[in-house]
Structures are given as C-alpha cells and as structure tokens.
Amino acid sequence: MPQHEQPPTNAAPRRALVTGSAGFIGSHLAHALVQAGTTVIGVDRRDPSTDPTAAANLAALRGRPGYHHITADLLHCAIDPLLIDADAVFHLAGIPGVRPSWGPQFGDYLASNVLATHRVLEASTRIGVPRLVVASSSSVYGPTDGDASLETDRPNPASPYAVTKLAEEQLCLAYAERPVGPSVVALRYFTVYGPRQRADMFTHRALYAALTGQPLRLYGDGHQRRDFTYIDDVVAATIAAAVVPTAHGPINVGGGSNASLLDVINIANSLTGREIQLHQDHARNGDVLLTRADPGRAGEVLGWQPRVDLHSGLRAHMQALAAPVPDYSRAA
Ligand code: NAD
Ligand code: UGA
C-alpha cells in the first residue's frame, strides 16, 4: 500500500464505483473515499482532458493510486466491468438543475436520470453489488406549507427535473424490494454548496458577484428559502449510507442552515466588504419558495447531522472561488 494511503476501515467501503465523479458532489465524494482508503473507480461522461470543469473537479485525484477514472456514458458503456468486486456503488451521475429542465434538454434529463439509472441497477444486480447509494433531491417534495419535509410526506414534484429525480429514486427503491440485487439508500440532498459548486447555482453566482463586482441576477424577490447544505456534510452522509447495515426508504440530507437568498447575499457582502449589484428578474417556473428538511431519519439511520454552519461554509466556498483554478495536466 502506498505510504500516503490510509488503511481501509469499516467506516468506508473497501472498493466502490462513483458515477458522476467529474461533477461537483461526485468529485468531492471520490476524494473523501480515497482519503479513507477506498479504491475508487470513477466514471463520468465528461472528459477531464477536454472539459475544463471536469479537469478542475478531478485535479486533486489525478495520479492518486486509489483512484481510477473512466470517461464513459452510462447510457451506452459496459457497466459490469466497473462493478467487479465493488462493495458499493454511489450513483451520482445525472443532469441536475431545476430551471433548464423545462427546455428541449428534457430528453437528456430523462435519459441520464432514469434510463442510465436503470442500466446501473441492472448491472449492479448482475454483478451482485451489495449496496447502492443514489443521489435523490429535495425537489421531489415540491411546494411545502412551511413545515419541515418528512420522508413520509407525499412527493409533489414541481418541475420536469424533479419528476425525473422522483422516478430515479423510486426505480432504485423498487429494485431494492426484490429478493436479488443491491440494498438501496436514496439520499434526498438539499441545495448543496461549497468549493466547486456548479456555476449555474445561486451560491456560486452570489459569491462570484461579490468577488468580481459583476451583477447578480435574482429570480423573484430573494425571500425564497433553502436548507443550504455544505458539501463536506453531504459527503459524510453519503459515505455513511454505504456502510450502515440496514437500509430502507429515502433519507433527507439537509437541515441546519435554513436561509433566504437575501441572507446569502448579506453574508457574501460582509465577507468581501463589497455590495452585490442585483438585477431583479421574474421568478422561475418550478422554483419552490421553501425547502426545509426534517433531519430525524438521517440522524437515526445514518448517525448523521449537518455540522457546517452557513457562514463558515460560505467563507470556505468563497476562499476556494478566489483561489487559482488547479491545472489538471500538472496535478500530482
Ligand atoms: P454535476 O453536474 O456537477 O455532476 C453530475 C455529473 O454526472 C456530471 O459530471 C455529468 O457529466 C455526469 N453525467 C450525467 N449524465 C451522465 C451519463 N449518462 N453518463 C456518465 N456521466 C453522466 O451535478 P452535482 O451538483 O454534483 O449533482 C450530482 C447529483 O446529485 C445529481 O444526480 C443531482 O441530481 C443530485 N443533486 C444535486 C444537488 C445539488 O445541490 N448540487 C441537490 C440534490 C440532488
Ligand atoms: C438545487 C440544485 O440546483 C438542484 O440540482 C437540486 O436538485 C436541488 O438544489 C435540490 O435541493 O434538490 P435549487 O435549490 O433551485 O436547486 O438551487 P439553485 O439552483 O442554487 O437556486 C436557488 C435559488 O436561487 C432559486 O430560487 C433560484 O431561482 C435562485 N437563483 C439561482 C437566482 O436567483 N439567480 C441565479 O442566478 C440562480
């Protein structure tokens, strides 16, 4: 074993497949797993040698002996060989984002979020992978009345994206009911933020506006609220989901930092000492006014609770945004 690799512990799987590993959450997860001693096969259709975002996301993993990257599309590639001897598959590949899902890209959402998931489930069943952790979404709840959302609440997705995430999650849970195939933990992530967050997301855009002085487009009045969840907390919940002995139903991964967009703007202003210039725009279809997680089940099943408060998380996110983009070709 190379000296800098940690010995495997039962707090993380010994070997795992991470789908969507060139993405925001997948790259953080893959890195944390490698740090914990897991041998990780990462698969993503974005090629880090040609896609700058994938390259930046994977820079810290390049050359690490515990990490093996495959550029492939889960809709077409042979998945079975990627799963041999895996203790777990973390299925994070998908097309995220509420707003573009109303457009012509919907077919891509359906294909990557539902059809590719079906292929991952079939392959996992054939190979006998014991556990599948799937990235579901707070968006499956849709508009809420202000109370924290419980996993037992009736889903009411308000956008085409949310419909595909509900279908994806339920497909995985249906497979889990069969006597063969992996046990499944479906994690409903709530608005994840932190270093390398997708550039279409609000927190990234607000911090970028505060750092550069460029205007920020605000959809609606800014009073919409989210349970902003820091990336390290999301990764911790995701790894825990792979090793807990029993798994059943969906689990909320959120809570602890419920805030409005205006609250985020105020923190960004105070971190930079610069006032963000706002361009008010109309509210977007399918954009809910509030998300709020009941974190009870995550505590009971995963022993998880969010640890990073919004102010500290935004400070870390901003520091990462201000740092130079890592060069993939030179990363060790
Ligand atoms: P991301 O776009 O940064 O990462 C997703 C990755 O999946 C991308 O690198 C993409 O290339 C890859 N991918 C998509 N389709 C693929 C395919 N057919 N084959 C291979 N690779 C494919 O997004 P993210 O923010 O890291 O989100 C990861 C997952 O978490 C998604 O499933 C998303 O729906 C879910 N989620 C994210 C959030 C959030 O706040 N970021 C919240 C809830 C749920
Ligand atoms: C986020 C992710 O983008 C989804 O992929 C994920 O599934 C979802 O979280 C989830 O929790 O499940 P969202 O909460 O809409 O979705 O996060 P953002 O895309 O960052 O948007 C947050 C709010 O900021 C929305 O009200 C949006 O309209 C607003 N916004 C976004 C702006 O006002 N301006 C922008 O430039 C971007």
Tab-separated table of C-alpha atoms and ligand atoms in Angstrom:
chain	number	residue	atom	x	y	z
A	1	MET	CA	0.000	0.000	0.000
A	2	PRO	CA	1.452	3.435	-0.886
A	3	GLN	CA	2.544	5.297	2.232
A	4	HIS	CA	0.128	8.207	1.931
A	5	GLU	CA	-2.945	5.978	1.540
A	6	GLN	CA	-4.912	5.237	4.721
A	7	PRO	CA	-5.667	1.595	5.574
A	8	PRO	CA	-9.301	0.710	4.786
A	9	THR	CA	-11.727	0.995	7.710
A	10	ASN	CA	-15.273	-0.295	8.013
A	11	ALA	CA	-16.368	3.359	8.066
A	12	ALA	CA	-15.974	3.331	4.271
A	13	PRO	CA	-16.312	0.619	1.612
A	14	ARG	CA	-13.165	-1.212	0.508
A	15	ARG	CA	-13.900	-0.727	-3.189
A	16	ALA	CA	-16.601	1.401	-4.825
A	17	LEU	CA	-17.869	2.815	-8.090
A	18	VAL	CA	-18.686	6.543	-8.074
A	19	THR	CA	-20.786	7.637	-11.061
A	20	GLY	CA	-20.687	11.329	-11.917
A	21	SER	CA	-17.210	11.537	-10.400
A	22	ALA	CA	-16.184	14.519	-12.556
A	23	GLY	CA	-19.097	16.515	-11.155
A	24	PHE	CA	-19.353	18.780	-8.131
A	25	ILE	CA	-20.530	16.313	-5.480
A	26	GLY	CA	-19.073	13.175	-7.112
A	27	SER	CA	-15.536	14.577	-7.187
A	28	HIS	CA	-15.660	15.527	-3.503
A	29	LEU	CA	-17.076	12.105	-2.632
A	30	ALA	CA	-14.413	10.262	-4.656
A	31	HIS	CA	-11.686	12.285	-2.971
A	32	ALA	CA	-13.013	11.633	0.540
A	33	LEU	CA	-13.328	7.907	-0.202
A	34	VAL	CA	-9.746	7.695	-1.465
A	35	GLN	CA	-8.621	9.526	1.675
A	36	ALA	CA	-10.473	6.911	3.736
A	37	GLY	CA	-8.642	4.069	1.959
A	38	THR	CA	-11.334	3.042	-0.539
A	39	THR	CA	-10.268	2.001	-4.029
A	40	VAL	CA	-12.485	4.140	-6.243
A	41	ILE	CA	-13.487	3.630	-9.852
A	42	GLY	CA	-14.893	6.943	-11.067
A	43	VAL	CA	-16.996	7.151	-14.205
A	44	ASP	CA	-18.263	10.270	-15.943
A	45	ARG	CA	-19.131	11.199	-19.495
A	46	ARG	CA	-17.238	14.497	-19.203
A	47	ASP	CA	-13.657	14.024	-20.275
A	48	PRO	CA	-11.156	15.830	-17.993
A	49	SER	CA	-8.670	16.140	-20.844
A	50	THR	CA	-11.088	18.329	-22.822
A	51	ASP	CA	-13.631	19.671	-20.297
A	52	PRO	CA	-12.180	22.384	-18.005
A	53	THR	CA	-14.823	21.918	-15.287
A	54	ALA	CA	-14.206	18.173	-15.118
A	55	ALA	CA	-10.460	18.839	-15.123
A	56	ALA	CA	-10.700	21.267	-12.202
A	57	ASN	CA	-13.005	18.936	-10.276
A	58	LEU	CA	-10.659	15.968	-10.729
A	59	ALA	CA	-7.356	17.794	-10.267
A	60	ALA	CA	-6.825	16.579	-6.695
A	61	LEU	CA	-7.483	12.971	-7.732
A	62	ARG	CA	-5.219	12.800	-10.731
A	63	GLY	CA	-2.380	10.360	-10.181
A	64	ARG	CA	-3.741	9.110	-6.850
A	65	PRO	CA	-3.147	5.331	-6.744
A	66	GLY	CA	-6.561	4.696	-5.160
A	67	TYR	CA	-8.458	6.452	-7.956
A	68	HIS	CA	-9.141	5.149	-11.483
A	69	HIS	CA	-11.025	7.395	-13.866
A	70	ILE	CA	-13.114	6.148	-16.787
A	71	THR	CA	-14.624	8.577	-19.300
A	72	ALA	CA	-17.818	6.904	-20.477
A	73	ASP	CA	-21.538	7.491	-20.883
A	74	LEU	CA	-23.639	5.260	-18.617
A	75	LEU	CA	-26.304	5.132	-21.315
A	76	HIS	CA	-24.045	3.091	-23.581
A	77	CYS	CA	-20.933	1.822	-21.817
A	78	ALA	CA	-20.373	-1.642	-20.345
A	79	ILE	CA	-21.059	-1.092	-16.642
A	80	ASP	CA	-20.473	-4.639	-15.358
A	81	PRO	CA	-16.646	-4.479	-15.514
A	82	LEU	CA	-16.673	-1.282	-13.452
A	83	LEU	CA	-18.527	-3.054	-10.647
A	84	ILE	CA	-16.470	-6.206	-10.205
A	85	ASP	CA	-15.610	-6.702	-6.538
A	86	ALA	CA	-17.285	-3.403	-5.534
A	87	ASP	CA	-18.850	-3.200	-2.078
A	88	ALA	CA	-20.925	-0.224	-3.097
A	89	VAL	CA	-21.991	1.933	-5.997
A	90	PHE	CA	-22.550	5.631	-5.392
A	91	HIS	CA	-24.826	6.715	-8.218
A	92	LEU	CA	-24.480	10.485	-8.559
A	93	ALA	CA	-24.342	10.820	-12.342
A	94	GLY	CA	-27.278	12.758	-13.677
A	95	ILE	CA	-28.429	16.028	-15.151
A	96	PRO	CA	-29.101	18.450	-12.283
A	97	GLY	CA	-30.775	21.848	-12.174
A	98	VAL	CA	-34.431	22.816	-11.976
A	99	ARG	CA	-34.672	25.680	-14.460
A	100	PRO	CA	-33.247	24.231	-17.727
A	101	SER	CA	-35.393	21.115	-17.348
A	102	TRP	CA	-38.366	22.936	-18.917
A	103	GLY	CA	-36.446	23.286	-22.171
A	104	PRO	CA	-35.530	20.946	-25.018
A	105	GLN	CA	-32.908	19.305	-22.789
A	106	PHE	CA	-35.646	17.319	-21.030
A	107	GLY	CA	-34.813	14.209	-23.049
A	108	ASP	CA	-31.302	14.348	-21.654
A	109	TYR	CA	-32.691	14.592	-18.090
A	110	LEU	CA	-34.884	11.590	-18.716
A	111	ALA	CA	-32.084	9.589	-20.320
A	112	SER	CA	-29.388	10.283	-17.719
A	113	ASN	CA	-31.570	10.389	-14.621
A	114	VAL	CA	-33.875	7.472	-15.388
A	115	LEU	CA	-32.600	5.267	-18.231
A	116	ALA	CA	-28.943	5.362	-17.166
A	117	THR	CA	-30.041	4.604	-13.594
A	118	HIS	CA	-31.890	1.549	-14.891
A	119	ARG	CA	-28.672	0.340	-16.544
A	120	VAL	CA	-26.725	0.868	-13.297
A	121	LEU	CA	-29.369	-1.097	-11.363
A	122	GLU	CA	-29.351	-3.981	-13.846
A	123	ALA	CA	-25.556	-4.169	-13.831
A	124	SER	CA	-25.409	-3.963	-10.017
A	125	THR	CA	-27.888	-6.827	-9.795
A	126	ARG	CA	-25.941	-8.986	-12.285
A	127	ILE	CA	-22.636	-8.421	-10.508
A	128	GLY	CA	-24.140	-8.755	-7.020
A	129	VAL	CA	-23.101	-5.377	-5.605
A	130	PRO	CA	-24.498	-5.347	-2.059
A	131	ARG	CA	-25.299	-1.619	-1.692
A	132	LEU	CA	-26.355	1.218	-3.978
A	133	VAL	CA	-26.497	4.799	-2.733
A	134	VAL	CA	-28.381	7.108	-5.084
A	135	ALA	CA	-28.418	10.914	-5.170
A	136	SER	CA	-32.044	11.990	-4.965
A	137	SER	CA	-33.219	15.532	-4.404
A	138	SER	CA	-35.213	17.817	-2.122
A	139	SER	CA	-37.034	18.882	-5.264
A	140	VAL	CA	-39.206	15.733	-5.082
A	141	TYR	CA	-41.199	17.414	-2.276
A	142	GLY	CA	-42.319	20.394	-4.387
A	143	PRO	CA	-44.051	23.325	-2.691
A	144	THR	CA	-44.387	22.917	1.075
A	145	ASP	CA	-46.595	24.599	3.646
A	146	GLY	CA	-43.667	25.731	5.786
A	147	ASP	CA	-43.244	22.600	7.895
A	148	ALA	CA	-40.058	20.577	7.576
A	149	SER	CA	-40.401	17.857	4.932
A	150	LEU	CA	-40.552	14.309	6.218
A	151	GLU	CA	-39.614	11.349	4.052
A	152	THR	CA	-43.159	10.048	4.573
A	153	ASP	CA	-44.703	13.191	3.018
A	154	ARG	CA	-46.367	12.701	-0.336
A	155	PRO	CA	-43.952	13.833	-3.079
A	156	ASN	CA	-45.250	16.625	-5.295
A	157	PRO	CA	-42.521	17.463	-7.842
A	158	ALA	CA	-42.958	20.911	-9.423
A	159	SER	CA	-40.508	20.721	-12.335
A	160	PRO	CA	-39.571	18.234	-15.057
A	161	TYR	CA	-36.196	17.783	-13.304
A	162	ALA	CA	-37.923	16.896	-10.038
A	163	VAL	CA	-40.158	14.386	-11.835
A	164	THR	CA	-37.077	12.594	-13.188
A	165	LYS	CA	-35.406	12.585	-9.754
A	166	LEU	CA	-38.524	11.087	-8.170
A	167	ALA	CA	-38.672	8.464	-10.928
A	168	GLU	CA	-34.972	7.695	-10.427
A	169	GLU	CA	-35.312	7.347	-6.677
A	170	GLN	CA	-38.437	5.225	-6.863
A	171	LEU	CA	-36.920	2.985	-9.526
A	172	CYS	CA	-33.988	2.289	-7.207
A	173	LEU	CA	-36.294	1.622	-4.262
A	174	ALA	CA	-38.453	-0.711	-6.377
A	175	TYR	CA	-35.346	-2.707	-7.315
A	176	ALA	CA	-34.429	-2.872	-3.633
A	177	GLU	CA	-37.708	-4.673	-2.876
A	178	ARG	CA	-36.675	-7.659	-4.966
A	179	PRO	CA	-35.015	-10.666	-3.327
A	180	VAL	CA	-31.971	-10.183	-5.584
A	181	GLY	CA	-29.949	-7.050	-6.187
A	182	PRO	CA	-28.441	-4.329	-4.041
A	183	SER	CA	-29.969	-2.788	-0.961
A	184	VAL	CA	-30.614	0.894	-1.662
A	185	VAL	CA	-30.256	4.148	0.231
A	186	ALA	CA	-31.797	7.112	-1.598
A	187	LEU	CA	-30.437	10.386	-0.245
A	188	ARG	CA	-32.512	13.491	-0.810
A	189	TYR	CA	-29.834	16.168	-0.951
A	190	PHE	CA	-30.892	19.742	-0.142
A	191	THR	CA	-29.208	22.558	-2.165
A	192	VAL	CA	-25.555	21.611	-1.772
A	193	TYR	CA	-22.898	24.352	-1.723
A	194	GLY	CA	-19.164	24.662	-1.225
A	195	PRO	CA	-15.983	24.634	-3.321
A	196	ARG	CA	-16.504	23.616	-6.966
A	197	GLN	CA	-20.270	24.085	-6.791
A	198	ARG	CA	-21.857	24.110	-10.255
A	199	ALA	CA	-21.655	27.525	-11.906
A	200	ASP	CA	-25.414	27.610	-12.575
A	201	MET	CA	-26.226	27.545	-8.859
A	202	PHE	CA	-27.120	30.536	-6.744
A	203	THR	CA	-24.438	30.378	-4.076
A	204	HIS	CA	-21.651	30.213	-6.647
A	205	ARG	CA	-23.140	33.108	-8.564
A	206	ALA	CA	-23.662	35.261	-5.456
A	207	LEU	CA	-20.106	34.736	-4.222
A	208	TYR	CA	-18.723	35.300	-7.710
A	209	ALA	CA	-20.675	38.570	-7.975
A	210	ALA	CA	-19.384	39.673	-4.579
A	211	LEU	CA	-15.790	38.876	-5.547
A	212	THR	CA	-15.812	40.407	-9.024
A	213	GLY	CA	-18.335	43.225	-8.843
A	214	GLN	CA	-20.338	41.691	-11.694
A	215	PRO	CA	-24.124	41.913	-11.261
A	216	LEU	CA	-26.187	39.037	-9.858
A	217	ARG	CA	-29.482	38.126	-11.464
A	218	LEU	CA	-32.071	37.460	-8.768
A	219	TYR	CA	-35.064	35.346	-9.789
A	220	GLY	CA	-38.005	36.552	-7.708
A	221	ASP	CA	-37.753	38.708	-4.594
A	222	GLY	CA	-34.950	36.801	-2.864
A	223	HIS	CA	-37.161	35.731	0.036
A	224	GLN	CA	-37.215	32.118	-1.155
A	225	ARG	CA	-35.530	29.908	1.430
A	226	ARG	CA	-33.360	26.807	1.148
A	227	ASP	CA	-31.799	24.328	3.536
A	228	PHE	CA	-28.288	25.071	2.275
A	229	THR	CA	-26.126	22.014	2.943
A	230	TYR	CA	-22.338	22.139	2.922
A	231	ILE	CA	-20.514	19.707	0.636
A	232	ASP	CA	-18.444	18.039	3.388
A	233	ASP	CA	-21.629	17.259	5.316
A	234	VAL	CA	-23.207	15.778	2.185
A	235	VAL	CA	-20.145	13.613	1.574
A	236	ALA	CA	-20.171	12.357	5.177
A	237	ALA	CA	-23.842	11.334	4.905
A	238	THR	CA	-23.202	9.648	1.559
A	239	ILE	CA	-20.321	7.527	2.842
A	240	ALA	CA	-22.307	6.593	5.954
A	241	ALA	CA	-25.153	5.436	3.681
A	242	ALA	CA	-22.842	2.868	2.078
A	243	VAL	CA	-21.862	1.180	5.326
A	244	VAL	CA	-24.948	1.234	7.574
A	245	PRO	CA	-26.159	-2.338	7.976
A	246	THR	CA	-29.806	-1.794	7.139
A	247	ALA	CA	-31.256	0.478	4.527
A	248	HIS	CA	-34.847	1.421	3.874
A	249	GLY	CA	-36.572	4.247	2.018
A	250	PRO	CA	-35.375	7.743	1.207
A	251	ILE	CA	-33.407	9.885	3.675
A	252	ASN	CA	-33.204	13.696	3.821
A	253	VAL	CA	-29.685	15.110	3.748
A	254	GLY	CA	-30.204	18.702	4.771
A	255	GLY	CA	-31.026	20.937	7.666
A	256	GLY	CA	-29.130	23.207	9.931
A	257	SER	CA	-28.761	26.209	7.591
A	258	ASN	CA	-32.196	27.362	6.542
A	259	ALA	CA	-31.787	30.800	4.989
A	260	SER	CA	-33.158	33.078	2.291
A	261	LEU	CA	-31.289	34.145	-0.828
A	262	LEU	CA	-31.105	37.641	0.685
A	263	ASP	CA	-29.394	36.156	3.769
A	264	VAL	CA	-26.766	34.577	1.482
A	265	ILE	CA	-26.297	37.897	-0.304
A	266	ASN	CA	-25.801	39.675	3.026
A	267	ILE	CA	-23.172	37.166	4.144
A	268	ALA	CA	-21.397	37.418	0.776
A	269	ASN	CA	-21.402	41.228	1.103
A	270	SER	CA	-19.951	41.039	4.605
A	271	LEU	CA	-17.261	38.525	3.566
A	272	THR	CA	-15.986	40.761	0.767
A	273	GLY	CA	-16.917	44.181	2.063
A	274	ARG	CA	-18.497	44.817	-1.322
A	275	GLU	CA	-22.215	45.319	-2.051
A	276	ILE	CA	-23.536	42.882	-4.700
A	277	GLN	CA	-25.292	44.672	-7.549
A	278	LEU	CA	-28.686	42.999	-8.019
A	279	HIS	CA	-30.614	42.639	-11.268
A	280	GLN	CA	-34.160	41.685	-10.374
A	281	ASP	CA	-35.769	39.145	-12.727
A	282	HIS	CA	-39.042	37.192	-12.651
A	283	ALA	CA	-39.379	34.037	-10.535
A	284	ARG	CA	-38.728	30.866	-12.497
A	285	ASN	CA	-41.264	28.091	-13.077
A	286	GLY	CA	-40.906	25.164	-10.729
A	287	ASP	CA	-38.835	27.199	-8.274
A	288	VAL	CA	-40.247	26.473	-4.817
A	289	LEU	CA	-40.396	29.187	-2.159
A	290	LEU	CA	-39.066	26.991	0.618
A	291	THR	CA	-37.185	23.778	1.221
A	292	ARG	CA	-36.691	22.541	4.751
A	293	ALA	CA	-35.518	19.074	5.731
A	294	ASP	CA	-36.603	17.115	8.730
A	295	PRO	CA	-33.217	15.597	9.581
A	296	GLY	CA	-34.585	12.999	12.051
A	297	ARG	CA	-34.277	9.912	9.886
A	298	ALA	CA	-30.736	10.828	8.803
A	299	GLY	CA	-29.811	11.031	12.491
A	300	GLU	CA	-31.435	7.696	13.335
A	301	VAL	CA	-30.324	5.650	10.322
A	302	LEU	CA	-27.003	7.236	9.389
A	303	GLY	CA	-25.976	8.768	12.721
A	304	TRP	CA	-25.596	11.955	10.692
A	305	GLN	CA	-26.233	15.583	11.342
A	306	PRO	CA	-25.021	18.669	9.491
A	307	ARG	CA	-22.007	20.287	11.146
A	308	VAL	CA	-21.045	23.258	8.976
A	309	ASP	CA	-22.996	26.486	9.549
A	310	LEU	CA	-23.823	28.746	6.616
A	311	HIS	CA	-21.363	31.500	7.471
A	312	SER	CA	-18.351	29.140	7.792
A	313	GLY	CA	-19.416	27.194	4.716
A	314	LEU	CA	-19.776	30.334	2.603
A	315	ARG	CA	-16.397	31.558	3.780
A	316	ALA	CA	-14.750	28.291	2.673
A	317	HIS	CA	-16.663	28.384	-0.619
A	318	MET	CA	-15.550	31.953	-1.258
A	319	GLN	CA	-11.896	31.187	-0.453
A	320	ALA	CA	-11.958	28.338	-2.975
A	321	LEU	CA	-13.522	30.599	-5.632
A	322	ALA	CA	-10.845	33.227	-5.083
A	323	ALA	CA	-8.019	30.651	-5.386
A	324	PRO	CA	-6.406	29.884	-8.766
A	325	VAL	CA	-8.050	27.066	-10.746
A	326	PRO	CA	-5.884	23.921	-10.432
A	327	ASP	CA	-4.127	22.742	-13.565
A	328	TYR	CA	-5.225	19.145	-14.260
A	329	SER	CA	-2.306	18.418	-16.551
A	330	ARG	CA	0.187	19.327	-13.812
A	331	ALA	CA	-1.654	17.992	-10.749
A	332	ALA	CA	0.303	15.292	-8.964
B	1	NAD	P1	-22.848	17.809	-11.624
B	1	NAD	O1	-23.472	18.166	-12.928
B	1	NAD	O2	-21.703	18.632	-11.154
B	1	NAD	O3	-22.396	16.279	-11.649
B	1	NAD	C1	-23.124	15.271	-12.334
B	1	NAD	C2	-22.146	14.511	-13.223
B	1	NAD	O4	-22.853	13.428	-13.849
B	1	NAD	C3	-21.572	15.377	-14.364
B	1	NAD	O5	-20.156	15.421	-14.282
B	1	NAD	C4	-22.062	14.691	-15.629
B	1	NAD	O6	-21.123	14.717	-16.701
B	1	NAD	C5	-22.313	13.275	-15.144
B	1	NAD	N1	-23.277	12.563	-16.001
B	1	NAD	C6	-24.523	12.975	-16.349
B	1	NAD	N2	-25.085	12.079	-17.165
B	1	NAD	C7	-24.179	11.067	-17.327
B	1	NAD	C8	-24.176	9.860	-18.065
B	1	NAD	N3	-25.234	9.496	-18.815
B	1	NAD	N4	-23.084	9.067	-18.024
B	1	NAD	C9	-21.999	9.428	-17.282
B	1	NAD	N5	-21.942	10.577	-16.574
B	1	NAD	C10	-23.024	11.380	-16.584
B	1	NAD	O7	-24.026	17.810	-10.541
B	1	NAD	P2	-23.975	17.764	-8.947
B	1	NAD	O8	-24.470	19.056	-8.435
B	1	NAD	O9	-22.660	17.223	-8.497
B	1	NAD	O10	-25.112	16.673	-8.665
B	1	NAD	C11	-24.798	15.291	-8.517
B	1	NAD	C12	-26.092	14.521	-8.276
B	1	NAD	O11	-26.730	14.993	-7.098
B	1	NAD	C13	-27.121	14.646	-9.393
B	1	NAD	O12	-27.763	13.388	-9.546
B	1	NAD	C14	-28.108	15.682	-8.866
B	1	NAD	O13	-29.404	15.499	-9.396
B	1	NAD	C15	-28.071	15.360	-7.378
B	1	NAD	N6	-28.430	16.517	-6.521
B	1	NAD	C16	-27.618	17.618	-6.503
B	1	NAD	C17	-27.938	18.677	-5.653
B	1	NAD	C18	-27.103	19.918	-5.562
B	1	NAD	O14	-27.471	20.832	-4.817
B	1	NAD	N7	-25.982	20.010	-6.265
B	1	NAD	C19	-29.070	18.595	-4.836
B	1	NAD	C20	-29.886	17.463	-4.928
B	1	NAD	C21	-29.528	16.412	-5.745
B	2	UGA	C1	-30.519	22.892	-6.281
B	2	UGA	C2	-29.802	22.173	-7.427
B	2	UGA	O1	-29.522	23.090	-8.490
B	2	UGA	C3	-30.621	21.017	-7.945
B	2	UGA	O2	-29.840	20.273	-8.846
B	2	UGA	C4	-31.010	20.159	-6.765
B	2	UGA	O3	-31.736	19.053	-7.131
B	2	UGA	C5	-31.780	20.969	-5.746
B	2	UGA	O4	-30.917	22.000	-5.283
B	2	UGA	C6	-32.194	20.154	-4.551
B	2	UGA	O5	-32.063	20.604	-3.417
B	2	UGA	O6	-32.682	19.056	-4.744
B	2	UGA	P1	-32.090	24.946	-6.153
B	2	UGA	O7	-32.435	24.841	-4.720
B	2	UGA	O8	-33.094	25.526	-7.071
B	2	UGA	O9	-31.674	23.552	-6.791
B	2	UGA	O10	-30.700	25.727	-6.142
B	2	UGA	P2	-30.143	26.879	-7.078
B	2	UGA	O11	-30.140	26.404	-8.476
B	2	UGA	O12	-28.867	27.316	-6.479
B	2	UGA	O13	-31.249	28.024	-6.890
B	2	UGA	C7	-31.585	28.509	-5.592
B	2	UGA	C8	-32.461	29.730	-5.731
B	2	UGA	O14	-31.684	30.802	-6.303
B	2	UGA	C9	-33.650	29.543	-6.652
B	2	UGA	O15	-34.750	30.207	-6.106
B	2	UGA	C10	-33.228	30.226	-7.947
B	2	UGA	O16	-34.288	30.739	-8.714
B	2	UGA	C11	-32.357	31.349	-7.424
B	2	UGA	N1	-31.328	31.809	-8.387
B	2	UGA	C12	-30.481	30.913	-8.968
B	2	UGA	C13	-31.224	33.155	-8.670
B	2	UGA	O17	-31.985	33.986	-8.145
B	2	UGA	N2	-30.268	33.572	-9.548
B	2	UGA	C14	-29.398	32.701	-10.152
B	2	UGA	O18	-28.542	33.138	-10.959
B	2	UGA	C15	-29.500	31.329	-9.842
